[in-house]
Short mmCIF file of C-alpha atoms in Angstrom, two decimals:
data_model
loop_
_atom_site.label_atom_id
_atom_site.label_comp_id
_atom_site.label_asym_id
_atom_site.label_seq_id
_atom_site.Cartn_x
_atom_site.Cartn_y
_atom_site.Cartn_z
CA MET V 1 0.00 0.00 0.00
CA ALA V 2 1.33 3.39 -0.99
CA GLU V 3 2.43 5.65 1.79
CA ASP V 4 0.07 8.56 2.46
CA ASN V 5 1.64 11.93 1.72
CA ASN V 6 0.12 13.24 4.94
CA SER V 7 2.28 10.82 6.85
CA ILE V 8 5.53 12.51 5.65
CA ASN V 9 7.38 14.13 8.55
CA PRO V 10 7.09 17.95 8.29
CA MET V 11 10.73 18.29 9.35
CA GLU V 12 11.82 15.94 6.57
CA GLN V 13 9.75 17.94 4.07
CA ALA V 14 11.33 21.22 5.21
CA LEU V 15 14.80 19.70 4.98
CA ASP V 16 14.06 18.41 1.51
CA ASN V 17 12.87 21.85 0.41
CA PHE V 18 15.95 23.44 1.98
CA ASN V 19 18.27 21.09 0.12
CA GLN V 20 16.60 22.00 -3.16
CA VAL V 21 18.16 25.50 -2.86
CA GLN V 22 21.87 25.53 -3.71
CA VAL V 23 24.50 28.26 -3.41
CA GLY V 24 24.95 29.81 -6.84
CA ASP V 25 21.35 29.24 -7.91
CA VAL V 26 19.34 32.04 -9.46
CA VAL V 27 15.88 31.96 -7.89
CA GLU V 28 12.59 33.82 -7.87
CA ALA V 29 11.51 35.15 -4.47
CA GLU V 30 8.72 37.24 -2.97
CA VAL V 31 9.37 40.10 -0.56
CA LEU V 32 7.75 39.17 2.75
CA SER V 33 8.94 42.03 4.96
CA ILE V 34 11.31 45.03 4.93
CA ASP V 35 13.32 46.81 7.58
CA ASP V 36 16.02 49.46 7.24
CA HIS V 37 18.80 46.95 6.67
CA GLN V 38 17.38 44.01 4.74
CA LEU V 39 14.54 42.26 2.94
CA VAL V 40 13.08 38.97 4.09
CA VAL V 41 11.97 36.94 1.08
CA GLY V 42 10.31 33.62 0.42
CA ILE V 43 12.00 31.55 -2.26
CA ASP V 44 9.38 30.28 -4.72
CA ASN V 45 8.51 26.55 -4.73
CA SER V 46 10.77 25.83 -1.76
CA GLY V 47 9.09 27.02 1.40
CA VAL V 48 12.45 28.48 2.37
CA GLU V 49 13.03 32.04 3.47
CA GLY V 50 16.08 34.11 2.71
CA VAL V 51 17.55 37.51 3.51
CA VAL V 52 18.70 40.20 1.06
CA PRO V 53 20.95 42.78 2.82
CA ALA V 54 20.48 46.39 1.69
CA ARG V 55 24.01 46.46 0.19
CA GLU V 56 23.03 43.54 -2.06
CA LEU V 57 20.07 45.40 -3.53
CA SER V 58 21.95 48.37 -4.94
CA GLY V 59 25.54 49.35 -5.62
CA SER V 60 24.91 52.59 -3.74
CA SER V 61 24.90 52.54 0.07
CA LYS V 62 23.01 55.86 0.13
CA THR V 63 19.86 54.56 -1.58
CA ASP V 64 16.82 54.09 0.71
CA ILE V 65 15.92 50.38 0.82
CA HIS V 66 12.21 51.27 0.88
CA GLU V 67 12.60 52.88 -2.54
CA LEU V 68 14.07 49.69 -3.98
CA ALA V 69 11.45 47.14 -3.00
CA LYS V 70 7.95 46.70 -1.55
CA VAL V 71 6.22 43.81 0.21
CA GLY V 72 4.80 41.47 -2.43
CA ASP V 73 7.42 42.34 -5.08
CA LYS V 74 8.91 39.44 -7.04
CA LEU V 75 12.70 39.57 -7.36
CA GLU V 76 15.28 37.58 -9.29
CA LEU V 77 18.06 36.78 -6.80
CA LEU V 78 21.40 34.99 -6.59
CA VAL V 79 21.88 32.54 -3.69
CA MET V 80 25.20 33.67 -2.19
CA ARG V 81 25.56 31.44 0.90
CA ARG V 82 23.78 29.83 3.81
CA SER V 83 23.16 32.09 6.76
CA ASN V 84 25.41 31.79 9.79
CA ASN V 85 23.03 33.77 11.97
CA ASP V 86 21.17 31.64 14.55
CA LYS V 87 18.15 33.91 14.30
CA GLU V 88 17.91 33.12 10.59
CA ASP V 89 18.71 29.45 10.84
CA GLY V 90 17.72 27.52 7.76
CA SER V 91 17.74 30.58 5.51
CA PHE V 92 20.07 31.92 2.83
CA ILE V 93 21.76 35.22 2.04
CA LEU V 94 20.74 36.38 -1.43
CA SER V 95 21.70 39.23 -3.76
CA GLN V 96 20.00 41.18 -6.49
CA ARG V 97 23.05 43.38 -7.23
CA ARG V 98 25.21 40.42 -8.16
CA ILE V 99 22.65 39.16 -10.61
CA ALA V 100 22.99 42.47 -12.45
CA ASN V 101 26.77 42.31 -12.19
CA ARG V 102 26.82 38.77 -13.54
CA LYS V 103 24.92 39.91 -16.60
CA LYS V 104 27.32 42.84 -17.01
CA TYR V 105 30.31 40.51 -16.77
CA GLU V 106 28.73 38.31 -19.43
CA LYS V 107 28.27 41.36 -21.64
CA MET V 108 31.90 42.43 -21.11
CA ALA V 109 33.12 38.92 -21.92
CA GLN V 110 31.16 39.05 -25.17
CA LEU V 111 32.64 42.46 -26.03
CA GLN V 112 36.12 41.12 -25.29
CA ALA V 113 35.53 38.21 -27.67
CA GLU V 114 34.50 40.72 -30.34
CA ASP V 115 37.64 42.82 -29.62
CA ALA V 116 35.35 45.79 -29.01
CA THR V 117 36.19 48.78 -26.84
CA VAL V 118 34.18 50.34 -24.01
CA THR V 119 33.99 53.79 -22.46
CA GLY V 120 34.52 54.17 -18.73
CA GLN V 121 34.72 57.05 -16.30
CA VAL V 122 37.70 57.21 -13.95
CA THR V 123 36.29 57.28 -10.41
CA GLY V 124 39.49 57.08 -8.38
CA THR V 125 43.07 55.93 -8.13
CA VAL V 126 45.10 53.37 -6.24
CA LYS V 127 48.88 53.16 -6.09
CA SER V 128 48.99 50.71 -8.99
CA GLY V 129 46.43 52.25 -11.35
CA LEU V 130 42.99 53.70 -12.04
CA LEU V 131 39.50 52.63 -10.92
CA VAL V 132 36.87 53.02 -13.62
CA ASP V 133 33.09 52.65 -13.78
CA ILE V 134 31.56 51.03 -16.86
CA ASP V 135 27.76 50.90 -16.68
CA GLY V 136 27.94 50.35 -12.91
CA LEU V 137 30.65 47.68 -13.15
CA ARG V 138 33.95 48.54 -11.48
CA GLY V 139 37.06 47.94 -13.53
CA PHE V 140 40.78 48.44 -13.05
CA VAL V 141 43.37 49.97 -15.38
CA PRO V 142 46.97 49.17 -14.28
CA ALA V 143 49.35 52.16 -14.35
CA SER V 144 51.42 50.44 -17.05
CA MET V 145 48.36 50.27 -19.30
CA ILE V 146 47.24 53.89 -19.06
CA SER V 147 49.50 55.35 -21.74
CA ASP V 148 52.35 54.52 -24.12
CA HIS V 149 54.69 56.42 -21.75
CA PHE V 150 55.19 56.51 -17.99
CA VAL V 151 52.44 58.42 -16.18
CA ARG V 152 53.55 60.05 -12.93
CA ASP V 153 50.34 61.83 -11.89
CA LEU V 154 47.40 59.41 -11.86
CA LYS V 155 45.01 61.82 -10.14
CA ARG V 156 44.77 64.04 -13.22
CA PHE V 157 42.68 61.28 -14.88
CA VAL V 158 39.96 61.28 -12.18
CA GLY V 159 36.67 62.40 -13.71
CA GLN V 160 37.83 61.78 -17.28
CA GLU V 161 36.16 59.38 -19.68
CA LEU V 162 38.55 56.94 -21.35
CA GLU V 163 38.10 54.59 -24.25
CA LEU V 164 39.30 51.19 -23.03
CA LYS V 165 40.17 47.76 -24.35
CA ILE V 166 39.06 44.76 -22.26
CA ILE V 167 42.02 42.64 -21.12
CA GLU V 168 40.50 40.24 -18.58
CA VAL V 169 36.99 39.38 -17.37
CA GLU V 170 36.53 36.97 -14.47
CA ALA V 171 33.12 37.26 -12.80
CA ALA V 172 33.82 34.62 -10.12
CA ASN V 173 36.62 36.76 -8.66
CA ASN V 174 35.12 40.14 -9.58
CA ARG V 175 38.17 40.71 -11.79
CA PHE V 176 37.78 43.21 -14.64
CA VAL V 177 41.03 44.54 -16.14
CA LEU V 178 41.21 47.10 -18.94
CA SER V 179 43.82 49.02 -20.92
CA HIS V 180 44.02 52.47 -22.49
CA LYS V 181 47.61 52.04 -23.73
CA GLU V 182 46.89 50.79 -27.25
CA ILE V 183 44.15 53.36 -27.75
CA ALA V 184 46.39 56.17 -26.45
CA ALA V 185 49.11 55.12 -28.90
CA ALA V 186 46.65 55.07 -31.79
CA GLN V 187 45.23 58.46 -30.81
CA LYS V 188 48.74 59.89 -30.55
CA ALA V 189 49.65 58.58 -34.02
CA GLU V 190 46.48 60.12 -35.43
CA GLN V 191 47.22 63.46 -33.74
CA GLU V 192 50.82 63.41 -34.96
CA ALA V 193 49.73 62.82 -38.54
CA LYS V 194 47.28 65.71 -38.30
CA VAL V 195 49.81 68.11 -36.76
CA PHE V 196 52.56 67.25 -39.26
CA ALA V 197 50.08 67.71 -42.12
CA GLU V 198 49.06 71.17 -40.92
CA LEU V 199 52.39 72.66 -39.75
CA LEU V 200 55.17 74.14 -41.87
CA PRO V 201 58.62 75.47 -40.92
CA GLY V 202 58.28 79.17 -40.19
CA ASP V 203 54.77 78.92 -38.74
CA VAL V 204 54.18 80.91 -35.56
CA LEU V 205 51.55 79.79 -33.05
CA GLU V 206 50.55 79.97 -29.41
CA ALA V 207 50.66 76.83 -27.28
CA GLN V 208 51.12 75.69 -23.69
CA VAL V 209 54.22 74.39 -21.96
CA SER V 210 53.51 70.74 -21.12
CA ARG V 211 56.70 69.86 -19.21
CA LEU V 212 60.23 71.05 -18.53
CA THR V 213 63.58 69.28 -18.58
CA ASN V 214 67.15 70.47 -18.02
CA PHE V 215 67.71 70.68 -21.77
CA GLY V 216 64.53 72.41 -22.86
CA ALA V 217 60.76 72.79 -22.76
CA PHE V 218 58.14 70.55 -24.35
CA ILE V 219 55.21 72.41 -25.90
CA ASP V 220 51.77 70.82 -26.42
CA LEU V 221 50.76 71.32 -30.05
CA GLY V 222 47.41 69.58 -29.71
CA GLY V 223 48.29 66.12 -28.46
CA VAL V 224 51.82 66.21 -29.90
CA ASP V 225 54.80 67.74 -28.10
CA GLY V 226 57.37 69.93 -29.81
CA LEU V 227 60.73 70.77 -28.21
CA VAL V 228 62.14 74.22 -27.52
CA HIS V 229 65.82 73.60 -26.81
CA ILE V 230 67.26 75.69 -23.98
CA SER V 231 69.30 77.66 -26.53
CA GLN V 232 66.03 78.68 -28.26
CA ILE V 233 64.18 79.90 -25.18
CA SER V 234 65.69 83.37 -24.79
CA HIS V 235 68.18 85.74 -26.39
CA GLN V 236 69.79 85.97 -22.98
CA HIS V 237 71.67 83.15 -21.32
CA ILE V 238 69.57 81.08 -18.91
CA ALA V 239 70.83 78.37 -16.56
CA LYS V 240 67.73 76.16 -16.82
CA PRO V 241 64.30 76.39 -18.51
CA SER V 242 62.43 76.55 -15.19
CA ASP V 243 64.08 79.94 -14.53
CA VAL V 244 61.78 81.56 -17.12
CA LEU V 245 59.04 79.00 -17.90
CA GLU V 246 56.51 76.87 -16.01
CA PRO V 247 54.11 74.04 -17.02
CA GLY V 248 50.78 75.37 -18.27
CA GLN V 249 52.25 78.70 -19.38
CA THR V 250 51.10 79.95 -22.78
CA VAL V 251 53.97 80.90 -25.10
CA LYS V 252 54.42 81.98 -28.71
CA VAL V 253 56.64 79.62 -30.69
CA LYS V 254 58.06 79.43 -34.21
CA VAL V 255 58.42 76.11 -36.03
CA LEU V 256 62.07 75.59 -36.93
CA ASP V 257 62.03 72.03 -38.26
CA LEU V 258 59.72 69.04 -38.75
CA ASP V 259 60.84 65.40 -38.76
CA PRO V 260 57.74 63.21 -39.35
CA GLU V 261 59.72 59.97 -39.51
CA ARG V 262 61.12 60.47 -36.01
CA GLY V 263 58.03 62.31 -34.74
CA ARG V 264 60.06 65.38 -33.75
CA ILE V 265 59.20 69.06 -33.99
CA SER V 266 61.82 71.72 -33.23
CA LEU V 267 60.50 75.03 -31.96
CA SER V 268 61.86 78.40 -30.89
CA ILE V 269 60.52 80.99 -28.48
CA LYS V 270 63.27 83.54 -28.96
CA ALA V 271 62.68 83.58 -32.73
CA THR V 272 59.30 85.21 -32.03
CA GLN V 273 60.83 87.96 -29.90
CA PRO V 274 62.80 91.06 -30.94
CA GLY V 275 66.54 90.42 -30.79
CA PRO V 276 68.60 92.51 -28.39
CA TRP V 277 70.46 94.14 -31.31
CA GLU V 278 67.22 95.40 -32.85
CA ASP V 279 66.73 97.77 -29.92
CA ALA V 280 70.40 98.64 -29.53
CA ALA V 281 70.37 101.59 -31.99
CA ALA V 282 67.53 103.22 -30.04
CA LYS V 283 69.41 102.93 -26.76
CA ILE V 284 73.03 103.69 -27.59
CA ALA V 285 74.94 105.70 -30.22
CA PRO V 286 78.58 106.58 -31.02
CA GLY V 287 79.86 109.05 -28.44
CA ASP V 288 77.61 107.75 -25.63
CA GLU V 289 79.00 106.64 -22.33
CA VAL V 290 77.77 103.25 -21.13
CA ASP V 291 78.27 100.81 -18.28
CA GLY V 292 79.17 97.21 -19.04
CA VAL V 293 80.39 93.94 -17.60
CA VAL V 294 83.35 91.94 -18.87
CA ARG V 295 82.03 88.64 -20.20
CA ARG V 296 85.02 87.18 -22.09
CA LEU V 297 88.71 87.87 -22.50
CA THR V 298 90.79 87.16 -25.61
CA ASP V 299 94.36 88.00 -26.59
CA PHE V 300 93.18 90.96 -28.69
CA GLY V 301 90.50 92.41 -26.42
CA ALA V 302 87.60 91.99 -24.03
CA PHE V 303 83.93 91.46 -24.84
CA ILE V 304 81.71 93.68 -22.74
CA GLU V 305 77.96 93.22 -22.27
CA VAL V 306 76.41 96.70 -22.29
CA LEU V 307 72.77 95.62 -22.81
CA PRO V 308 71.11 92.22 -22.22
CA GLY V 309 72.36 90.10 -25.11
CA VAL V 310 74.48 92.90 -26.63
CA GLU V 311 78.24 92.61 -26.39
CA GLY V 312 80.82 95.04 -27.72
CA LEU V 313 84.56 94.74 -28.26
CA LEU V 314 87.00 96.64 -26.11
CA HIS V 315 90.14 96.22 -28.20
CA VAL V 316 93.41 95.86 -26.31
CA SER V 317 94.57 99.17 -27.79
CA GLN V 318 91.51 100.93 -26.29
CA ILE V 319 92.00 99.73 -22.72
CA SER V 320 94.79 102.06 -21.61
CA TRP V 321 97.12 104.82 -22.83
CA ASP V 322 99.93 102.58 -21.68
CA ARG V 323 100.95 99.53 -23.66
CA ILE V 324 99.22 96.30 -22.53
CA ASN V 325 100.37 92.87 -23.64
CA LYS V 326 97.04 91.17 -23.07
CA PRO V 327 93.67 92.22 -21.55
CA ALA V 328 93.85 89.61 -18.78
CA ASP V 329 96.75 91.57 -17.28
CA VAL V 330 94.42 94.42 -16.25
CA LEU V 331 90.84 93.06 -16.59
CA GLU V 332 88.89 90.08 -15.29
CA VAL V 333 85.58 88.42 -16.17
CA GLY V 334 82.70 89.95 -14.24
CA GLN V 335 84.41 93.30 -13.77
CA GLU V 336 82.21 96.39 -14.26
CA LEU V 337 83.47 99.17 -16.50
CA HIS V 338 82.40 102.62 -17.66
CA LEU V 339 83.10 103.03 -21.38
CA LYS V 340 82.65 105.20 -24.42
CA VAL V 341 80.88 103.98 -27.57
CA LEU V 342 83.17 104.40 -30.59
CA ASN V 343 80.92 102.93 -33.28
CA LEU V 344 77.81 100.76 -33.73
CA ASP V 345 76.75 98.55 -36.65
CA VAL V 346 73.42 96.89 -35.80
CA ASP V 347 73.21 94.91 -39.04
CA GLN V 348 76.61 93.31 -38.46
CA LYS V 349 76.06 93.12 -34.69
CA ARG V 350 79.28 95.04 -34.01
CA LEU V 351 79.94 97.51 -31.26
CA GLY V 352 83.29 99.25 -30.66
CA LEU V 353 84.09 100.44 -27.14
CA SER V 354 86.89 102.38 -25.49
CA LEU V 355 88.03 102.69 -21.91
CA LYS V 356 90.96 105.03 -22.50
CA ALA V 357 88.77 107.56 -24.38
CA LEU V 358 87.32 108.57 -21.02
CA ILE V 359 90.76 108.97 -19.42
CA PRO V 360 93.05 111.95 -20.15
CA ASP V 361 96.18 110.99 -22.04
CA PRO V 362 98.98 111.32 -19.50
CA HIS V 363 101.51 111.47 -22.31
CA ALA V 364 99.86 114.33 -24.21
CA LYS V 365 101.30 117.90 -24.10
CA GLU V 366 99.03 120.78 -23.16
CA GLU V 367 99.01 122.25 -26.65
CA THR V 368 98.08 118.89 -28.20
CA LYS V 369 94.56 118.92 -29.54
CA GLU V 370 92.11 116.37 -28.28
CA PRO V 371 92.06 113.32 -30.51
CA GLU V 372 88.96 112.88 -32.59
CA ASP V 373 86.75 109.84 -32.10
CA ASP V 374 88.44 106.78 -33.45
CA HIS V 375 86.94 104.99 -36.44
CA TYR V 376 88.14 101.54 -37.26
CA THR V 377 87.02 98.20 -38.62
CA LEU V 378 86.28 95.58 -35.97
CA PRO V 379 87.69 92.07 -36.37
CA GLU V 380 85.28 89.21 -37.08
CA GLU V 381 84.42 86.89 -34.17
CA GLU V 382 81.49 84.83 -32.93
CA ARG V 383 78.56 87.15 -32.10
CA GLY V 384 79.96 89.54 -34.76
CA PHE V 385 83.70 88.95 -34.29
CA SER V 386 86.25 86.35 -35.43
CA LEU V 387 89.01 85.11 -33.16
CA GLY V 388 91.20 84.50 -36.19
CA ASP V 389 91.04 88.01 -37.53
CA MET V 390 93.67 89.96 -35.58
CA VAL V 391 93.84 93.69 -36.08
CA ASP V 392 96.99 95.77 -35.97
CA ALA V 393 96.81 97.71 -32.71
CA ASP V 394 98.30 100.80 -34.38
CA GLN V 395 95.07 101.55 -36.26
CA PHE V 396 93.24 102.00 -32.95
CA LYS V 397 95.61 104.73 -31.74
#
């Protein structure tokens, strides 16, 4: 005779129903009650109750649980684990949030298989990279995969949207790794091609200083950096670029050279500024008295800076009324002098100076007339003069 169903032990029936629910199952459940911290639900076709903590309903801890569910609602839930709480003995801990995440992971895995890219917003940083949000799913971009070059300041990416390539998707361990490196390289190549197509040597434009080094300044030309070598920053000598420039500063630059094959652009700041010699004629003239500083000494004279970037020659014959073998015998670098301008040729960048013209000739007799201003041809050397072109001292007397 068949056993009557009514004779089945209720405890055995409850245990059988309990064992029908397994960790990892996706189940339908009805909301039985709600408090501020959790939902109590009844799992359909099992007679088993479960608990859904508020944090497992929504990814946001600030959302009011009463706005997310009501008594009688039917929810699709993931069975996470059996409860360890004595007060909830026989029940399970369930999650709605992880159901949504599982579907998102599945979608990301499909996009990875298709070699598609996704767009994510950078929400924060850790020491080893960036945290990004992609449709509510948290991903990670290692620092080595942010760009095609080393990135020192990760915080500048916070709030930005980045196009990303999916590297690894592992829902079981909540592992979602992405990369911007390949995309950054492709974007850079595209920007370089555009910049090189639009620029020509001689072009003058305004741009911002992106970074400084000891040998020059890199200028952002719209995603591509051009280099202003330290020698092209100013007409005056500077010890290091940071003495006159800072990152973010807007400067006017002239394109000196383009090398598309090597991806290099040479720029100049000083080429956009008036040279010191252009203003020299307005500031000094033959016969003027000027102050200067000895910058260099040679066997035939001393080079004196009388204006920033403007040096003149004090020939050895114009230093003293007495005979001098070499300038270093009576002058030294850095010494300040008061001089007379003998002649000025702005086009040739030549300036003749005299020290003795401001000193009475101790050898002259009273009836001797004052000598007229000397006129002579200056020797060629760098900055307008040549070390190899020696001039007979007699023509300066």
